[in-house]
Amino acid sequence: MEERFPVIKGAEEFFYKGSNIGILISHGFVGTPQSVHYLGERLAQFGYSVLAQRLKGHGTHYFDLEKCTHEEWFESLERGYEKLSQQCSNIFVLGQPMGGTLALWLSHKYRDIKGIILVNAALTLPSFDHLRGKTAPRLIDEGNPDIKAKDAYEITYQKVPIKAIQELQTLMDRTPPILPEIQCPVLGVKSAVDHVVPPENTDYIIDHIGSAAKETIVLKNSYHVASLDHDKDLIVQGCQRFVRQQLAHGVI
């Protein structure tokens, strides 16, 4: 699928060149790299090479998103991994909501990924369950992003195609069976209150993933889009500690 609309200003992918330790970041469903820019910028200050990949159909127009498959979203993240691999010999992946789900698939395919950081990773979206198997309405009103911080701004779509929602549901449905096969270290980050993805999604992933090294951080002052919320620095600190932990344990 070729995108027909230009990329929204501010929604472009971004890259910070640093050391041979790379962090690939994936935004979530209907989000853009703008939503994870703060995390990327802060992590780059530690000297890492940081790439935030824009997923196909995102950051342009929801009519582009309507034509996308979940395989194309994965291929977008995979291209980011391939680009970062040209710069870095050691790669970690950070993804939030759907980006976390895609990070699970990427670490399942590429066993040399050193660790994954999952922020409110999505396996279920209860508010969309009633749309399974439906063909109408074509578009759903998206509403305001689920962010506790009042001054936060996210570039996102105002409407979401039902076809895209169903692609996301397919991706989430197919993910639990692969969890026992994933071996890389994992840091699960969940908001204590998330009005979109139940926090229990993170618990399920941590309980069922095959990784020997796994831990969970709870964000007490953030909602769903945690990368733009009050606890965003806690995510950065947790990620930095997690990466250093793998270094200290000789994973790299």
Short mmCIF file of C-alpha atoms in Angstrom, two decimals:
data_model
loop_
_atom_site.label_atom_id
_atom_site.label_comp_id
_atom_site.label_asym_id
_atom_site.label_seq_id
_atom_site.Cartn_x
_atom_site.Cartn_y
_atom_site.Cartn_z
CA MET A 1 0.00 0.00 0.00
CA GLU A 2 1.37 3.38 -1.03
CA GLU A 3 0.50 6.37 1.12
CA ARG A 4 -1.42 9.06 -0.76
CA PHE A 5 -1.08 11.88 1.78
CA PRO A 6 1.98 13.83 2.96
CA VAL A 7 3.45 13.32 6.41
CA ILE A 8 2.08 15.76 8.98
CA LYS A 9 4.66 18.28 10.13
CA GLY A 10 6.20 16.99 13.35
CA ALA A 11 5.15 13.38 12.73
CA GLU A 12 8.29 12.34 10.85
CA GLU A 13 10.63 9.59 12.00
CA PHE A 14 13.72 10.79 13.82
CA PHE A 15 17.24 9.50 14.41
CA TYR A 16 19.98 10.43 16.86
CA LYS A 17 23.37 8.97 16.05
CA GLY A 18 25.31 7.79 19.09
CA SER A 19 27.15 4.67 20.20
CA ASN A 20 26.89 1.13 18.86
CA ILE A 21 24.09 0.50 21.37
CA GLY A 22 20.86 1.35 19.59
CA ILE A 23 17.32 1.86 20.80
CA LEU A 24 14.54 1.41 18.26
CA ILE A 25 11.29 3.07 19.31
CA SER A 26 7.80 2.32 18.01
CA HIS A 27 4.81 4.58 18.59
CA GLY A 28 1.31 3.21 18.98
CA PHE A 29 -1.90 2.85 16.98
CA VAL A 30 -2.92 6.17 15.33
CA GLY A 31 0.11 7.80 16.97
CA THR A 32 3.34 9.07 15.40
CA PRO A 33 7.03 9.42 16.34
CA GLN A 34 6.05 12.78 17.89
CA SER A 35 4.47 10.91 20.79
CA VAL A 36 7.79 9.25 21.67
CA HIS A 37 10.10 12.12 20.77
CA TYR A 38 10.74 13.13 24.37
CA LEU A 39 11.79 9.58 25.27
CA GLY A 40 14.06 9.38 22.23
CA GLU A 41 15.69 12.72 22.88
CA ARG A 42 16.37 11.89 26.53
CA LEU A 43 17.74 8.42 25.75
CA ALA A 44 20.03 9.92 23.12
CA GLN A 45 21.53 12.09 25.86
CA PHE A 46 22.94 8.90 27.40
CA GLY A 47 24.89 8.34 24.18
CA TYR A 48 22.66 5.71 22.55
CA SER A 49 21.78 5.74 18.89
CA VAL A 50 18.01 6.23 18.80
CA LEU A 51 15.64 5.68 15.88
CA ALA A 52 11.87 6.21 16.04
CA GLN A 53 10.24 4.66 12.99
CA ARG A 54 6.95 5.96 11.60
CA LEU A 55 4.58 3.07 11.00
CA LYS A 56 2.87 2.92 7.61
CA GLY A 57 -0.45 4.74 7.41
CA HIS A 58 0.34 6.80 10.49
CA GLY A 59 1.06 10.51 10.59
CA THR A 60 -0.51 11.22 7.19
CA HIS A 61 -4.30 10.73 6.92
CA TYR A 62 -6.69 8.13 8.26
CA PHE A 63 -7.57 7.14 4.69
CA ASP A 64 -3.98 5.87 4.39
CA LEU A 65 -4.40 3.94 7.64
CA GLU A 66 -7.58 2.36 6.30
CA LYS A 67 -5.64 0.56 3.59
CA CYS A 68 -2.89 -0.81 5.87
CA THR A 69 -2.47 -4.34 7.18
CA HIS A 70 -0.84 -5.27 10.46
CA GLU A 71 1.87 -6.99 8.43
CA GLU A 72 2.75 -3.60 6.92
CA TRP A 73 3.02 -2.06 10.39
CA PHE A 74 5.43 -4.82 11.34
CA GLU A 75 7.40 -4.33 8.12
CA SER A 76 7.75 -0.63 8.97
CA LEU A 77 9.28 -1.47 12.34
CA GLU A 78 11.42 -4.16 10.75
CA ARG A 79 12.83 -1.61 8.30
CA GLY A 80 13.74 0.55 11.28
CA TYR A 81 15.52 -2.42 12.84
CA GLU A 82 17.45 -3.02 9.63
CA LYS A 83 18.45 0.65 9.40
CA LEU A 84 19.59 0.76 13.01
CA SER A 85 21.49 -2.51 12.55
CA GLN A 86 23.72 -0.74 10.03
CA GLN A 87 24.79 1.66 12.79
CA CYS A 88 24.64 -0.52 15.89
CA SER A 89 25.77 -4.01 16.90
CA ASN A 90 23.47 -4.11 19.95
CA ILE A 91 19.81 -3.17 19.72
CA PHE A 92 17.01 -2.73 22.24
CA VAL A 93 13.40 -2.07 21.23
CA LEU A 94 10.97 0.22 23.07
CA GLY A 95 7.34 0.22 22.02
CA GLN A 96 4.18 1.67 23.48
CA PRO A 97 0.71 0.12 23.11
CA MET A 98 0.60 -1.37 19.61
CA GLY A 99 4.30 -0.54 19.32
CA GLY A 100 4.89 -2.87 22.26
CA THR A 101 2.92 -5.61 20.53
CA LEU A 102 5.04 -5.14 17.40
CA ALA A 103 8.20 -5.18 19.54
CA LEU A 104 7.20 -8.63 20.78
CA TRP A 105 6.94 -9.87 17.21
CA LEU A 106 10.25 -8.26 16.25
CA SER A 107 12.07 -9.91 19.17
CA HIS A 108 10.44 -13.21 18.23
CA LYS A 109 11.85 -12.98 14.71
CA TYR A 110 15.25 -11.46 15.54
CA ARG A 111 16.75 -13.38 18.43
CA ASP A 112 19.79 -11.09 18.60
CA ILE A 113 17.68 -8.21 20.01
CA LYS A 114 19.17 -7.54 23.44
CA GLY A 115 16.00 -6.54 25.25
CA ILE A 116 12.54 -5.04 24.86
CA ILE A 117 10.81 -2.30 26.84
CA LEU A 118 7.02 -2.51 26.58
CA VAL A 119 4.96 0.53 27.61
CA ASN A 120 1.27 -0.34 28.09
CA ALA A 121 1.60 -3.05 25.45
CA ALA A 122 -1.73 -4.03 23.91
CA LEU A 123 -3.24 -7.50 23.77
CA THR A 124 -6.84 -6.40 24.34
CA LEU A 125 -8.85 -3.25 23.65
CA PRO A 126 -12.24 -3.77 25.32
CA SER A 127 -13.75 -0.55 23.93
CA PHE A 128 -13.34 -1.91 20.38
CA ASP A 129 -14.64 -5.43 21.00
CA HIS A 130 -18.12 -4.57 19.72
CA LEU A 131 -16.63 -3.79 16.29
CA ARG A 132 -15.41 -7.33 15.63
CA GLY A 133 -16.92 -8.68 12.43
CA LYS A 134 -18.67 -5.37 11.64
CA THR A 135 -18.40 -3.46 8.36
CA ALA A 136 -20.04 -0.25 9.56
CA PRO A 137 -19.54 2.44 10.52
CA ARG A 138 -16.59 2.97 8.23
CA LEU A 139 -14.98 5.50 10.59
CA ILE A 140 -15.00 5.84 14.38
CA ASP A 141 -14.49 9.12 16.23
CA GLU A 142 -11.19 8.82 18.11
CA GLY A 143 -11.77 11.33 20.91
CA ASN A 144 -9.06 12.94 23.00
CA PRO A 145 -5.86 11.00 23.77
CA ASP A 146 -5.85 9.31 27.19
CA ILE A 147 -3.25 11.52 28.88
CA LYS A 148 -3.43 12.72 32.49
CA ALA A 149 -1.14 15.73 31.97
CA LYS A 150 -3.29 18.67 30.91
CA ASP A 151 -0.60 20.43 28.87
CA ALA A 152 0.35 17.41 26.74
CA TYR A 153 -0.27 17.39 23.00
CA GLU A 154 -0.27 14.38 20.70
CA ILE A 155 -0.41 14.33 16.91
CA THR A 156 -3.09 11.78 16.14
CA TYR A 157 -6.09 11.17 13.92
CA GLN A 158 -9.55 12.43 14.84
CA LYS A 159 -11.15 9.44 13.13
CA VAL A 160 -10.12 5.78 12.94
CA PRO A 161 -11.13 3.37 10.16
CA ILE A 162 -12.93 0.25 11.36
CA LYS A 163 -10.72 -1.81 9.03
CA ALA A 164 -7.62 -0.56 10.85
CA ILE A 165 -9.15 -1.41 14.22
CA GLN A 166 -9.83 -4.94 13.00
CA GLU A 167 -6.24 -5.26 11.76
CA LEU A 168 -5.07 -4.29 15.24
CA GLN A 169 -7.43 -6.85 16.77
CA THR A 170 -5.97 -9.54 14.52
CA LEU A 171 -2.44 -8.57 15.55
CA MET A 172 -3.34 -8.70 19.25
CA ASP A 173 -5.19 -12.02 18.89
CA ARG A 174 -2.15 -13.65 17.27
CA THR A 175 0.36 -12.47 19.86
CA PRO A 176 -0.24 -14.57 23.03
CA PRO A 177 0.83 -17.89 21.40
CA ILE A 178 4.31 -16.53 20.59
CA LEU A 179 5.05 -15.23 24.09
CA PRO A 180 6.58 -18.48 25.47
CA GLU A 181 8.99 -18.53 22.52
CA ILE A 182 10.45 -15.07 23.25
CA GLN A 183 13.67 -15.32 25.26
CA CYS A 184 15.18 -11.82 25.35
CA PRO A 185 15.08 -9.72 28.55
CA VAL A 186 11.89 -7.69 28.94
CA LEU A 187 10.88 -4.65 30.97
CA GLY A 188 7.12 -4.21 31.24
CA VAL A 189 5.96 -0.67 31.99
CA LYS A 190 2.29 -0.18 32.83
CA SER A 191 0.17 2.74 33.92
CA ALA A 192 -1.78 1.98 37.08
CA VAL A 193 -4.78 3.64 35.41
CA ASP A 194 -5.15 3.15 31.66
CA HIS A 195 -8.56 3.85 30.09
CA VAL A 196 -7.66 2.18 26.78
CA VAL A 197 -5.51 -0.91 27.41
CA PRO A 198 -6.17 -2.73 30.69
CA PRO A 199 -2.97 -2.80 32.81
CA GLU A 200 -3.51 -6.55 33.16
CA ASN A 201 -2.21 -6.85 29.58
CA THR A 202 1.30 -6.16 30.87
CA ASP A 203 0.85 -8.69 33.69
CA TYR A 204 -0.21 -11.35 31.19
CA ILE A 205 2.82 -10.69 28.99
CA ILE A 206 5.26 -10.83 31.91
CA ASP A 207 3.63 -14.02 33.23
CA HIS A 208 3.67 -15.85 29.90
CA ILE A 209 6.78 -14.63 28.11
CA GLY A 210 9.66 -17.11 27.93
CA SER A 211 12.28 -14.60 29.04
CA ALA A 212 14.31 -15.45 32.13
CA ALA A 213 15.03 -11.76 32.84
CA LYS A 214 11.78 -9.84 33.24
CA GLU A 215 10.44 -7.10 35.47
CA THR A 216 7.59 -4.61 35.73
CA ILE A 217 7.44 -0.89 36.51
CA VAL A 218 4.15 0.73 37.52
CA LEU A 219 3.47 4.36 36.56
CA LYS A 220 1.21 5.87 39.21
CA ASN A 221 0.64 9.29 37.63
CA SER A 222 0.09 8.53 33.93
CA TYR A 223 -2.66 7.21 31.69
CA HIS A 224 -2.46 5.39 28.35
CA VAL A 225 -0.09 7.60 26.34
CA ALA A 226 2.57 7.40 29.03
CA SER A 227 5.38 8.76 26.86
CA LEU A 228 3.69 12.17 26.99
CA ASP A 229 2.46 11.99 30.56
CA HIS A 230 3.70 12.91 34.05
CA ASP A 231 5.86 9.79 34.45
CA LYS A 232 7.76 10.04 31.18
CA ASP A 233 11.06 10.56 33.00
CA LEU A 234 10.44 7.36 34.96
CA ILE A 235 10.21 5.52 31.64
CA VAL A 236 13.54 7.03 30.57
CA GLN A 237 15.17 6.12 33.90
CA GLY A 238 13.75 2.60 33.79
CA CYS A 239 14.96 2.10 30.23
CA GLN A 240 18.44 3.39 31.05
CA ARG A 241 18.69 1.13 34.10
CA PHE A 242 17.39 -1.86 32.12
CA VAL A 243 19.94 -1.39 29.33
CA ARG A 244 22.80 -0.93 31.81
CA GLN A 245 21.63 -4.03 33.66
CA GLN A 246 21.97 -6.11 30.52
CA LEU A 247 25.46 -4.67 29.97
CA ALA A 248 26.44 -5.56 33.53
CA HIS A 249 25.10 -9.08 33.15
CA GLY A 250 27.22 -9.61 30.09
CA VAL A 251 24.33 -10.01 27.69
CA ILE A 252 26.13 -7.74 25.23
#
